[in-house]
mmCIF file of C-alpha atoms in Angstrom:
data_model
loop_
_atom_site.group_PDB
_atom_site.id
_atom_site.type_symbol
_atom_site.label_atom_id
_atom_site.label_comp_id
_atom_site.label_asym_id
_atom_site.label_seq_id
_atom_site.Cartn_x
_atom_site.Cartn_y
_atom_site.Cartn_z
ATOM 1 C CA MET A 29 0.000 0.000 0.000
ATOM 2 C CA GLN A 30 1.498 3.339 -1.101
ATOM 3 C CA LEU A 31 1.550 5.787 1.824
ATOM 4 C CA SER A 32 3.556 8.640 0.327
ATOM 5 C CA LEU A 33 3.711 10.435 -3.012
ATOM 6 C CA THR A 34 6.537 10.139 -5.492
ATOM 7 C CA GLN A 35 8.126 13.335 -6.804
ATOM 8 C CA ASP A 36 6.097 13.088 -10.020
ATOM 9 C CA GLN A 37 2.902 12.558 -8.039
ATOM 10 C CA ARG A 38 3.646 15.563 -5.835
ATOM 11 C CA MET A 39 4.136 17.690 -8.938
ATOM 12 C CA MET A 40 0.858 16.419 -10.350
ATOM 13 C CA ARG A 41 -0.979 17.088 -7.075
ATOM 14 C CA ASP A 42 0.433 20.614 -6.876
ATOM 15 C CA SER A 43 -0.565 21.282 -10.476
ATOM 16 C CA ILE A 44 -4.157 20.119 -9.841
ATOM 17 C CA ARG A 45 -4.305 22.071 -6.576
ATOM 18 C CA ASP A 46 -3.126 25.233 -8.330
ATOM 19 C CA PHE A 47 -5.651 24.671 -11.126
ATOM 20 C CA ALA A 48 -8.485 24.241 -8.626
ATOM 21 C CA GLN A 49 -7.532 27.388 -6.725
ATOM 22 C CA ARG A 50 -7.190 29.425 -9.908
ATOM 23 C CA GLU A 51 -9.974 28.091 -12.147
ATOM 24 C CA ILE A 52 -12.641 26.829 -9.722
ATOM 25 C CA LEU A 53 -12.487 28.511 -6.309
ATOM 26 C CA PRO A 54 -13.163 32.117 -7.473
ATOM 27 C CA HIS A 55 -16.219 31.039 -9.501
ATOM 28 C CA ARG A 56 -17.901 28.180 -7.637
ATOM 29 C CA MET A 57 -20.468 30.290 -5.737
ATOM 30 C CA ASP A 58 -21.447 32.171 -8.905
ATOM 31 C CA TRP A 59 -21.853 28.898 -10.817
ATOM 32 C CA ASP A 60 -24.061 27.528 -8.064
ATOM 33 C CA GLU A 61 -26.226 30.641 -7.799
ATOM 34 C CA ARG A 62 -26.709 30.836 -11.569
ATOM 35 C CA GLN A 63 -27.137 27.053 -11.888
ATOM 36 C CA HIS A 64 -24.369 27.208 -14.475
ATOM 37 C CA PHE A 65 -22.258 24.297 -15.654
ATOM 38 C CA PRO A 66 -18.728 25.436 -16.629
ATOM 39 C CA ARG A 67 -18.272 23.433 -19.826
ATOM 40 C CA ASP A 68 -14.990 25.147 -20.710
ATOM 41 C CA LEU A 69 -13.572 24.074 -17.353
ATOM 42 C CA PHE A 70 -13.916 20.419 -18.290
ATOM 43 C CA ARG A 71 -12.197 21.002 -21.615
ATOM 44 C CA LYS A 72 -9.287 22.462 -19.672
ATOM 45 C CA MET A 73 -9.369 19.455 -17.365
ATOM 46 C CA GLY A 74 -9.245 17.243 -20.443
ATOM 47 C CA GLU A 75 -6.112 19.060 -21.620
ATOM 48 C CA MET A 76 -4.567 18.278 -18.214
ATOM 49 C CA GLY A 77 -5.426 14.584 -18.585
ATOM 50 C CA LEU A 78 -8.055 14.619 -15.845
ATOM 51 C CA MET A 79 -10.980 13.435 -17.981
ATOM 52 C CA GLY A 80 -9.272 10.207 -18.991
ATOM 53 C CA MET A 81 -6.986 9.505 -16.068
ATOM 54 C CA LEU A 82 -7.368 5.724 -16.187
ATOM 55 C CA VAL A 83 -7.558 5.444 -19.983
ATOM 56 C CA PRO A 84 -4.382 4.100 -21.659
ATOM 57 C CA GLU A 85 -2.371 6.499 -23.807
ATOM 58 C CA GLN A 86 -3.206 4.502 -26.955
ATOM 59 C CA TYR A 87 -6.817 5.677 -26.571
ATOM 60 C CA GLY A 88 -5.939 9.274 -25.742
ATOM 61 C CA GLY A 89 -5.872 8.990 -21.947
ATOM 62 C CA ALA A 90 -3.285 9.670 -19.264
ATOM 63 C CA GLY A 91 -2.790 6.009 -18.314
ATOM 64 C CA LEU A 92 -2.524 6.726 -14.587
ATOM 65 C CA THR A 93 -3.225 4.582 -11.536
ATOM 66 C CA TYR A 94 -6.285 4.560 -9.303
ATOM 67 C CA TYR A 95 -4.114 5.999 -6.538
ATOM 68 C CA GLU A 96 -3.395 9.036 -8.724
ATOM 69 C CA TYR A 97 -7.046 9.258 -9.726
ATOM 70 C CA LYS A 98 -7.938 9.337 -6.016
ATOM 71 C CA MET A 99 -5.519 12.190 -5.467
ATOM 72 C CA ALA A 100 -7.028 14.248 -8.301
ATOM 73 C CA ILE A 101 -10.632 13.845 -7.117
ATOM 74 C CA GLU A 102 -9.696 14.851 -3.578
ATOM 75 C CA GLU A 103 -7.955 18.020 -4.775
ATOM 76 C CA LEU A 104 -10.873 19.068 -6.979
ATOM 77 C CA ALA A 105 -13.582 18.138 -4.472
ATOM 78 C CA LYS A 106 -11.920 20.047 -1.668
ATOM 79 C CA VAL A 107 -12.602 23.203 -3.674
ATOM 80 C CA CYS A 108 -15.918 22.164 -5.289
ATOM 81 C CA GLY A 109 -17.736 18.890 -4.678
ATOM 82 C CA SER A 110 -19.872 19.375 -7.805
ATOM 83 C CA VAL A 111 -16.833 19.468 -10.091
ATOM 84 C CA GLY A 112 -15.394 16.437 -8.303
ATOM 85 C CA LEU A 113 -18.654 14.527 -8.776
ATOM 86 C CA SER A 114 -18.949 15.340 -12.484
ATOM 87 C CA MET A 115 -15.333 14.354 -13.093
ATOM 88 C CA ALA A 116 -15.767 11.101 -11.141
ATOM 89 C CA ALA A 117 -19.007 10.134 -12.910
ATOM 90 C CA HIS A 118 -17.330 10.722 -16.267
ATOM 91 C CA ASN A 119 -14.187 8.734 -15.396
ATOM 92 C CA SER A 120 -15.406 5.952 -13.141
ATOM 93 C CA LEU A 121 -18.649 5.068 -14.858
ATOM 94 C CA CYS A 122 -18.531 6.225 -18.438
ATOM 95 C CA THR A 123 -14.944 5.816 -19.649
ATOM 96 C CA GLY A 124 -14.376 3.002 -17.156
ATOM 97 C CA HIS A 125 -17.131 0.840 -18.635
ATOM 98 C CA ILE A 126 -15.861 1.225 -22.182
ATOM 99 C CA LEU A 127 -12.302 0.566 -21.070
ATOM 100 C CA ALA A 128 -13.255 -2.619 -19.223
ATOM 101 C CA PHE A 129 -15.800 -4.108 -21.643
ATOM 102 C CA GLY A 130 -15.588 -2.320 -24.994
ATOM 103 C CA THR A 131 -14.202 -3.784 -28.181
ATOM 104 C CA HIS A 132 -11.110 -2.227 -29.721
ATOM 105 C CA GLU A 133 -13.358 -0.491 -32.253
ATOM 106 C CA GLN A 134 -15.597 0.931 -29.516
ATOM 107 C CA LYS A 135 -12.623 2.117 -27.479
ATOM 108 C CA SER A 136 -11.037 3.745 -30.525
ATOM 109 C CA LYS A 137 -14.288 5.513 -31.451
ATOM 110 C CA TRP A 138 -15.398 6.886 -28.085
ATOM 111 C CA LEU A 139 -12.522 6.991 -25.589
ATOM 112 C CA PRO A 140 -10.350 9.674 -27.268
ATOM 113 C CA LYS A 141 -13.206 12.212 -27.306
ATOM 114 C CA LEU A 142 -14.135 11.400 -23.703
ATOM 115 C CA ALA A 143 -10.552 11.422 -22.442
ATOM 116 C CA SER A 144 -9.781 14.768 -24.082
ATOM 117 C CA GLY A 145 -12.732 16.508 -22.437
ATOM 118 C CA GLU A 146 -14.232 17.257 -25.867
ATOM 119 C CA TRP A 147 -17.145 15.065 -24.780
ATOM 120 C CA ILE A 148 -18.703 14.503 -21.362
ATOM 121 C CA GLY A 149 -20.247 11.136 -20.617
ATOM 122 C CA ALA A 150 -23.206 9.887 -18.568
ATOM 123 C CA TRP A 151 -24.361 6.486 -17.358
ATOM 124 C CA GLY A 152 -28.086 5.690 -17.521
ATOM 125 C CA LEU A 153 -28.932 3.023 -14.953
ATOM 126 C CA THR A 154 -31.162 4.383 -12.172
ATOM 127 C CA GLU A 155 -34.960 4.343 -12.464
ATOM 128 C CA ALA A 156 -37.636 5.942 -10.315
ATOM 129 C CA ASN A 157 -39.458 2.817 -9.150
ATOM 130 C CA THR A 158 -36.667 0.285 -8.812
ATOM 131 C CA GLY A 159 -34.305 1.960 -6.324
ATOM 132 C CA SER A 160 -31.059 0.032 -6.081
ATOM 133 C CA ASP A 161 -32.597 -3.170 -7.505
ATOM 134 C CA ALA A 162 -31.463 -3.050 -11.125
ATOM 135 C CA MET A 163 -32.937 -6.507 -11.753
ATOM 136 C CA ARG A 164 -36.392 -4.877 -11.651
ATOM 137 C CA MET A 165 -35.502 -2.480 -14.470
ATOM 138 C CA GLN A 166 -38.448 -1.288 -16.550
ATOM 139 C CA CYS A 167 -36.542 0.336 -19.426
ATOM 140 C CA VAL A 168 -36.677 -2.235 -22.236
ATOM 141 C CA ALA A 169 -34.843 -2.867 -25.502
ATOM 142 C CA LYS A 170 -36.427 -4.913 -28.291
ATOM 143 C CA GLN A 171 -34.466 -6.200 -31.252
ATOM 144 C CA ASP A 172 -35.548 -5.077 -34.726
ATOM 145 C CA GLY A 173 -33.207 -6.511 -37.320
ATOM 146 C CA GLU A 174 -29.735 -5.029 -36.797
ATOM 147 C CA GLU A 175 -31.136 -2.384 -34.468
ATOM 148 C CA TRP A 176 -32.489 -2.271 -30.934
ATOM 149 C CA VAL A 177 -35.451 -0.072 -29.987
ATOM 150 C CA LEU A 178 -35.320 1.309 -26.431
ATOM 151 C CA ASN A 179 -38.176 2.660 -24.299
ATOM 152 C CA GLY A 180 -38.161 3.606 -20.631
ATOM 153 C CA HIS A 181 -37.787 6.205 -17.896
ATOM 154 C CA LYS A 182 -34.473 7.043 -16.218
ATOM 155 C CA TRP A 183 -33.930 9.017 -13.015
ATOM 156 C CA PHE A 184 -31.022 10.856 -11.318
ATOM 157 C CA ILE A 185 -28.733 10.419 -14.333
ATOM 158 C CA SER A 186 -25.542 12.317 -13.462
ATOM 159 C CA ASN A 187 -24.086 14.556 -16.194
ATOM 160 C CA ALA A 188 -27.030 13.822 -18.530
ATOM 161 C CA HIS A 189 -27.915 17.487 -19.013
ATOM 162 C CA ARG A 190 -24.568 18.261 -20.613
ATOM 163 C CA ALA A 191 -23.572 14.822 -21.927
ATOM 164 C CA ASN A 192 -22.442 14.165 -25.495
ATOM 165 C CA PHE A 193 -22.525 10.434 -24.880
ATOM 166 C CA ALA A 194 -24.213 7.967 -22.545
ATOM 167 C CA ILE A 195 -24.118 4.320 -21.612
ATOM 168 C CA LEU A 196 -27.760 3.258 -21.293
ATOM 169 C CA VAL A 197 -28.759 0.048 -19.521
ATOM 170 C CA ALA A 198 -32.040 -1.613 -20.572
ATOM 171 C CA ARG A 199 -33.827 -4.920 -20.090
ATOM 172 C CA THR A 200 -33.391 -7.216 -23.094
ATOM 173 C CA GLU A 201 -34.392 -10.614 -21.646
ATOM 174 C CA ASP A 202 -37.938 -11.389 -20.458
ATOM 175 C CA ASP A 203 -37.244 -14.508 -18.422
ATOM 176 C CA PRO A 204 -33.527 -15.292 -18.135
ATOM 177 C CA ASP A 205 -32.226 -18.333 -16.286
ATOM 178 C CA LEU A 206 -30.373 -15.921 -13.997
ATOM 179 C CA PRO A 207 -32.162 -12.714 -12.902
ATOM 180 C CA GLN A 208 -28.804 -10.928 -13.162
ATOM 181 C CA ALA A 209 -28.672 -11.704 -16.901
ATOM 182 C CA ALA A 210 -31.702 -9.624 -17.907
ATOM 183 C CA ASN A 211 -30.055 -6.305 -18.766
ATOM 184 C CA THR A 212 -27.778 -5.071 -21.541
ATOM 185 C CA ALA A 213 -25.732 -1.879 -21.932
ATOM 186 C CA PHE A 214 -25.784 0.279 -25.073
ATOM 187 C CA LEU A 215 -23.529 3.131 -26.249
ATOM 188 C CA ILE A 216 -25.527 6.242 -27.175
ATOM 189 C CA ASP A 217 -24.302 9.359 -28.989
ATOM 190 C CA LEU A 218 -26.170 12.456 -27.818
ATOM 191 C CA PRO A 219 -28.314 14.214 -28.783
ATOM 192 C CA ALA A 220 -30.343 11.324 -30.136
ATOM 193 C CA GLU A 221 -33.905 11.054 -31.382
ATOM 194 C CA GLY A 222 -35.906 9.422 -28.613
ATOM 195 C CA TRP A 223 -33.674 10.663 -25.750
ATOM 196 C CA ASN A 224 -35.756 13.304 -23.953
ATOM 197 C CA GLU A 225 -34.601 15.220 -20.891
ATOM 198 C CA VAL A 226 -37.638 16.084 -18.770
ATOM 199 C CA ARG A 227 -35.886 18.135 -16.092
ATOM 200 C CA GLN A 228 -32.905 18.414 -13.808
ATOM 201 C CA ILE A 229 -33.716 17.127 -10.335
ATOM 202 C CA GLU A 230 -32.974 19.270 -7.294
ATOM 203 C CA THR A 231 -30.706 17.510 -4.802
ATOM 204 C CA MET A 232 -28.351 18.492 -1.971
ATOM 205 C CA HIS A 233 -25.723 18.593 -4.725
ATOM 206 C CA GLY A 234 -27.686 21.455 -6.293
ATOM 207 C CA SER A 235 -30.136 21.902 -9.128
ATOM 208 C CA THR A 236 -27.869 20.891 -11.988
ATOM 209 C CA GLY A 237 -26.389 17.637 -13.117
ATOM 210 C CA HIS A 238 -28.970 14.938 -12.232
ATOM 211 C CA SER A 239 -31.643 14.515 -14.868
ATOM 212 C CA GLU A 240 -34.913 12.732 -15.435
ATOM 213 C CA ILE A 241 -34.831 11.147 -18.900
ATOM 214 C CA VAL A 242 -37.676 9.624 -20.923
ATOM 215 C CA ILE A 243 -36.604 7.169 -23.639
ATOM 216 C CA GLU A 244 -39.072 6.849 -26.530
ATOM 217 C CA ASP A 245 -38.331 4.549 -29.482
ATOM 218 C CA LEU A 246 -34.614 5.287 -29.315
ATOM 219 C CA ARG A 247 -32.870 3.215 -32.003
ATOM 220 C CA VAL A 248 -29.278 1.983 -31.745
ATOM 221 C CA HIS A 249 -27.306 -0.346 -34.002
ATOM 222 C CA GLU A 250 -26.303 -3.731 -32.619
ATOM 223 C CA SER A 251 -22.630 -2.666 -32.903
ATOM 224 C CA GLN A 252 -23.369 -0.202 -30.061
ATOM 225 C CA MET A 253 -24.041 -2.984 -27.569
ATOM 226 C CA LEU A 254 -21.411 -2.918 -24.815
ATOM 227 C CA GLY A 255 -20.103 -6.127 -23.280
ATOM 228 C CA GLY A 256 -22.561 -8.576 -24.794
ATOM 229 C CA ARG A 257 -26.260 -9.328 -24.473
ATOM 230 C CA GLY A 258 -27.433 -9.867 -20.904
ATOM 231 C CA GLN A 259 -24.186 -8.516 -19.438
ATOM 232 C CA GLY A 260 -25.494 -5.139 -18.263
ATOM 233 C CA HIS A 261 -25.795 -6.144 -14.607
ATOM 234 C CA LEU A 262 -22.300 -7.630 -14.635
ATOM 235 C CA LEU A 263 -20.891 -4.435 -16.127
ATOM 236 C CA GLY A 264 -22.572 -2.337 -13.463
ATOM 237 C CA GLN A 265 -21.387 -4.463 -10.565
ATOM 238 C CA TYR A 266 -17.836 -4.545 -11.888
ATOM 239 C CA ARG A 267 -17.554 -0.779 -12.317
ATOM 240 C CA LEU A 268 -19.612 0.313 -9.305
ATOM 241 C CA GLY A 269 -16.936 -1.058 -6.981
ATOM 242 C CA PRO A 270 -14.266 1.465 -7.991
ATOM 243 C CA ALA A 271 -16.934 4.129 -8.562
ATOM 244 C CA ARG A 272 -18.146 3.795 -4.967
ATOM 245 C CA LEU A 273 -14.649 4.581 -3.781
ATOM 246 C CA ALA A 274 -14.684 7.782 -5.840
ATOM 247 C CA HIS A 275 -17.538 8.988 -3.615
ATOM 248 C CA CYS A 276 -15.336 8.346 -0.580
ATOM 249 C CA MET A 277 -12.619 10.502 -2.098
ATOM 250 C CA ARG A 278 -14.994 13.454 -2.429
ATOM 251 C CA TRP A 279 -16.342 12.926 1.088
ATOM 252 C CA ILE A 280 -12.836 12.921 2.554
ATOM 253 C CA SER A 281 -12.219 16.313 0.947
ATOM 254 C CA GLN A 282 -15.494 17.678 2.300
ATOM 255 C CA ALA A 283 -14.745 16.291 5.763
ATOM 256 C CA GLU A 284 -11.265 17.823 5.657
ATOM 257 C CA THR A 285 -12.764 21.182 4.700
ATOM 258 C CA ALA A 286 -15.237 20.948 7.601
ATOM 259 C CA LEU A 287 -12.407 20.133 10.006
ATOM 260 C CA ASP A 288 -10.327 23.067 8.722
ATOM 261 C CA MET A 289 -13.322 25.340 9.215
ATOM 262 C CA MET A 290 -13.868 24.024 12.741
ATOM 263 C CA VAL A 291 -10.238 24.606 13.700
ATOM 264 C CA GLY A 292 -10.208 28.057 12.113
ATOM 265 C CA ARG A 293 -13.403 29.104 13.852
ATOM 266 C CA SER A 294 -12.224 27.762 17.208
ATOM 267 C CA LEU A 295 -9.139 29.989 16.980
ATOM 268 C CA GLU A 296 -11.204 33.076 16.134
ATOM 269 C CA ARG A 297 -14.319 32.946 18.285
ATOM 270 C CA TYR A 298 -14.145 34.255 21.848
ATOM 271 C CA SER A 299 -16.873 33.114 24.230
ATOM 272 C CA HIS A 300 -17.231 32.746 28.007
ATOM 273 C CA GLY A 301 -13.777 33.998 28.840
ATOM 274 C CA SER A 302 -11.636 32.295 26.204
ATOM 275 C CA ILE A 303 -11.419 31.289 22.563
ATOM 276 C CA LEU A 304 -13.206 28.055 21.638
ATOM 277 C CA ALA A 305 -9.904 26.267 20.989
ATOM 278 C CA GLU A 306 -9.139 26.446 24.715
ATOM 279 C CA LYS A 307 -12.347 24.678 25.721
ATOM 280 C CA GLN A 308 -11.967 21.001 26.395
ATOM 281 C CA GLY A 309 -15.271 19.999 24.816
ATOM 282 C CA VAL A 310 -14.303 21.656 21.526
ATOM 283 C CA GLN A 311 -10.839 20.080 21.673
ATOM 284 C CA TRP A 312 -12.477 16.657 21.982
ATOM 285 C CA MET A 313 -14.573 17.291 18.853
ATOM 286 C CA ILE A 314 -11.541 18.423 16.871
ATOM 287 C CA ALA A 315 -9.520 15.410 18.020
ATOM 288 C CA ASP A 316 -12.326 12.933 17.230
ATOM 289 C CA SER A 317 -12.753 14.436 13.771
ATOM 290 C CA ALA A 318 -9.010 14.342 13.045
ATOM 291 C CA MET A 319 -8.798 10.671 14.074
ATOM 292 C CA GLU A 320 -11.818 9.702 11.987
ATOM 293 C CA LEU A 321 -10.419 11.519 8.968
ATOM 294 C CA TYR A 322 -7.145 9.627 9.404
ATOM 295 C CA GLN A 323 -9.069 6.330 9.446
ATOM 296 C CA CYS A 324 -10.996 7.346 6.327
ATOM 297 C CA LYS A 325 -7.827 8.137 4.401
ATOM 298 C CA LEU A 326 -6.169 4.849 5.325
ATOM 299 C CA MET A 327 -9.254 2.829 4.353
ATOM 300 C CA VAL A 328 -9.463 4.529 0.949
ATOM 301 C CA LEU A 329 -5.716 4.165 0.369
ATOM 302 C CA HIS A 330 -5.926 0.447 1.107
ATOM 303 C CA ALA A 331 -8.929 -0.085 -1.159
ATOM 304 C CA ALA A 332 -7.299 1.954 -3.948
ATOM 305 C CA SER A 333 -4.137 -0.113 -3.705
ATOM 306 C CA LYS A 334 -6.160 -3.314 -4.135
ATOM 307 C CA ILE A 335 -7.985 -1.865 -7.158
ATOM 308 C CA ASP A 336 -4.644 -0.989 -8.749
ATOM 309 C CA ALA A 337 -3.392 -4.517 -8.049
ATOM 310 C CA ALA A 338 -6.480 -5.980 -9.723
ATOM 311 C CA HIS A 339 -5.963 -3.712 -12.747
ATOM 312 C CA ARG A 340 -2.391 -5.018 -13.007
ATOM 313 C CA GLY A 341 -3.845 -8.493 -13.409
ATOM 314 C CA GLU A 342 -3.255 -9.760 -9.879
ATOM 315 C CA ASN A 343 -5.858 -12.064 -8.372
ATOM 316 C CA VAL A 344 -7.119 -9.496 -5.847
ATOM 317 C CA ASP A 345 -10.695 -8.841 -4.737
ATOM 318 C CA PHE A 346 -11.490 -5.339 -3.493
ATOM 319 C CA LYS A 347 -15.287 -5.426 -3.059
ATOM 320 C CA SER A 348 -15.279 -5.817 0.734
ATOM 321 C CA GLU A 349 -12.743 -3.036 1.275
ATOM 322 C CA VAL A 350 -14.665 -0.657 -0.992
ATOM 323 C CA SER A 351 -17.992 -1.465 0.694
ATOM 324 C CA MET A 352 -16.579 -0.930 4.181
ATOM 325 C CA ALA A 353 -14.916 2.316 3.126
ATOM 326 C CA LYS A 354 -18.121 3.698 1.622
ATOM 327 C CA HIS A 355 -20.107 2.922 4.773
ATOM 328 C CA PHE A 356 -17.490 4.291 7.162
ATOM 329 C CA VAL A 357 -16.492 7.411 5.226
ATOM 330 C CA ALA A 358 -20.102 8.451 4.571
ATOM 331 C CA ASN A 359 -20.960 8.247 8.262
ATOM 332 C CA SER A 360 -17.700 9.940 9.252
ATOM 333 C CA LEU A 361 -18.490 12.861 6.952
ATOM 334 C CA ASN A 362 -21.835 13.357 8.679
ATOM 335 C CA ARG A 363 -20.246 13.171 12.126
ATOM 336 C CA ILE A 364 -17.425 15.576 11.274
ATOM 337 C CA ILE A 365 -19.798 18.142 9.788
ATOM 338 C CA ASP A 366 -22.109 17.795 12.812
ATOM 339 C CA ARG A 367 -19.155 18.431 15.132
ATOM 340 C CA LYS A 368 -18.199 21.487 13.111
ATOM 341 C CA VAL A 369 -21.705 22.887 13.651
ATOM 342 C CA ASP A 370 -21.788 21.861 17.317
ATOM 343 C CA ALA A 371 -18.405 23.428 18.036
ATOM 344 C CA ASP A 372 -19.793 26.817 17.020
ATOM 345 C CA ASN A 373 -22.976 26.391 19.072
ATOM 346 C CA PRO A 374 -23.177 28.833 22.005
ATOM 347 C CA ARG A 375 -24.224 26.028 24.338
ATOM 348 C CA THR A 376 -21.247 23.906 23.327
ATOM 349 C CA ALA A 377 -18.965 26.900 23.653
ATOM 350 C CA GLY A 378 -19.836 27.479 27.281
ATOM 351 C CA PRO A 379 -17.524 26.784 30.216
ATOM 352 C CA VAL A 380 -16.401 23.183 30.599
ATOM 353 C CA SER A 381 -16.047 21.964 34.165
#
């Protein structure tokens, strides 16, 4: 497990950190208030290699490791979680699926445009009435000669509003021997006739980026099937493992920001005879948050190292480590943010006996 950065990795981290401070930090509040998506920003990120970090150089990517990908997401998300999420959805789900399951022809056609930032990708899995149970998918694809005709309703599709390309998962088998073999993934160039964005759904992330999509008689050629008929569930499970860890990377950055804010506020605010940093109850909250953040980072580092080992062809399973990290880091983020709020509460800031 790699615990320190190489010189090249430090240079890359510093370059991304400088980019985030210069290109994102001054504008993030304005983007949020105007519900604006900075398309040019992602083209610049593509020029830096950030939109195809895991894609091999032969397909126009940077050919980097998951450890380096983790580092990039954390640097971007510490400044703006929305940018970190869009970059992660594009890399982990969209380019990652093509890289893992696409034919050479499919990789050559789509990966260079995605890796360069010229295109932004989306992944159409989630539906309104099925929750996390993809085996109950209602979006269907029916074969018509060399084409497939897709109809359905998709929900919370990240990046869909600005996507030039999407991987769409639909049900192709009525009664498969295995329930997990009912779905198939298709590669969709956007805009496309039959792909209809109804709205962007308001979330805690904001009002941009997660769309409701209605699919009506959308036709795709059989050459646009990704990974084989009935393999859609397998594709999703394979890629969602690493993608789940990308969420942890963003959460670590947000937790670190909350901790920095808590420490900064505790050194500034004077209440009941002293600054907050001198009150034992506040010190406990800072210490607990720092220890939890340390645990989060080590868990993600360990899981990332196992993912990299698997990508090198080693017989390594990382599903348990990723699942534990996602559970622990998500709950730690909530606790650290709650402590940040509590530490600035007048009742908390009172004298400690």
